[in-house]
């Protein structure tokens, strides 16, 4: 009598984390590690080539401009073509541009215009990648586990950014920025390979529709027809802009004049990153019924870092404020993704995501450019208090929108792209979520 073969061990992961979700999260962590260090490396590459602070800003702007220009086109394209193909193509472009950037820096022949062009190619890749990636991620989980899944994804991303910045800083100090850029190119290659393995066999073929402009109009109607959606997009177009100005311009200046230099400011930023990780852990357990109300209330503490810089508080107190802001903004982030997942039709997810991204970044270059003139006109302290006041005023205004206060979590959503079926009658050959979770060998899942 033959002994039956032993059952194959199940992967040590939550029952709701399917193949596509796992691949997407792993790839995002890989690129997060590379990107965080590469942003630092690009700045030091410009300085090593003889550039100054203005040249660093020019290269940064060269990356941001195509991101703003191409985001909406990228969102429309991602809803017309298979999203995983758009993601892999964008990763290939980023891999190539960073590899060339690294080669030029390592050769000692990098010129400012070359670095600006390569940064622009990187921004173009991100413009096409981000809407496709968000649409793909939102469609890989069911509403029952959406909050937990998005919290875990964002925890991985935030942790990778913290670790990547630390690794990047050390690597740049020891071997120079060129090798960090080469490592980022390799990270894009690995991430692209992982994303090419996404299973989209169960995804219905999309009809091309009536053209790119019509697709963009359809996405715009989805946004403008939902007051909660356009109100929060408008809110964060300003919030992200003033926070970006405070962190990129005023924060380093306050640190230099009052806190002891770059190291205390880096410690405060690290505290913010640690707070986002704790916020993700909280959202792994907490499922607020009125998710947008809970999330929007948690935007209010985001005004505190600018106020802390205006005082300015001591380094320990500033770090504590930054940590709390990180916790609170992560609660909003997970709540926002959950609302998009629940309310937006699957075939329009990338277009809506593109409008969301566009609102988030469109005013950032303007705000950072105006930070210096605002300081000259009103003073640094008044400008920082103005940042806090804008965040508070816009958040309180958003809380007056009835849909923001009333939108409730539901338990059913459309069938996900490349992911599990929506809650309801189980597909043939599948377990119920309760049984699958109960039989998971991983503690705490």
Tab-separated table of N, CA and C in Angstrom, residues 267 313-322:
chain	number	residue	atom	x	y	z
A	267	UNK	N	16.234	63.338	11.816
A	267	UNK	CA	15.621	62.564	12.904
A	267	UNK	C	14.113	62.824	12.955
A	313	UNK	N	9.704	74.330	18.173
A	313	UNK	CA	9.833	73.424	19.300
A	313	UNK	C	11.222	72.802	19.335
A	314	UNK	N	11.578	72.238	20.481
A	314	UNK	CA	12.841	71.515	20.600
A	314	UNK	C	12.792	70.248	19.746
A	315	UNK	N	13.950	69.664	19.506
A	315	UNK	CA	14.027	68.485	18.639
A	315	UNK	C	13.160	67.333	19.158
A	316	UNK	N	13.211	66.976	20.459
A	316	UNK	CA	12.354	65.875	20.923
A	316	UNK	C	10.868	66.158	20.726
A	317	UNK	N	10.437	67.394	21.008
A	317	UNK	CA	9.026	67.730	20.840
A	317	UNK	C	8.641	67.754	19.358
A	318	UNK	N	9.525	68.272	18.509
A	318	UNK	CA	9.249	68.269	17.075
A	318	UNK	C	9.120	66.846	16.559
A	319	UNK	N	10.016	65.961	16.994
A	319	UNK	CA	9.950	64.564	16.564
A	319	UNK	C	8.647	63.914	17.027
A	320	UNK	N	8.205	64.253	18.240
A	320	UNK	CA	6.940	63.705	18.744
A	320	UNK	C	5.768	64.178	17.894
A	321	UNK	N	5.767	65.460	17.545
A	321	UNK	CA	4.706	65.998	16.687
A	321	UNK	C	4.729	65.321	15.320
A	322	UNK	N	5.908	65.152	14.752
A	322	UNK	CA	6.034	64.514	13.442
A	322	UNK	C	5.563	63.059	13.499
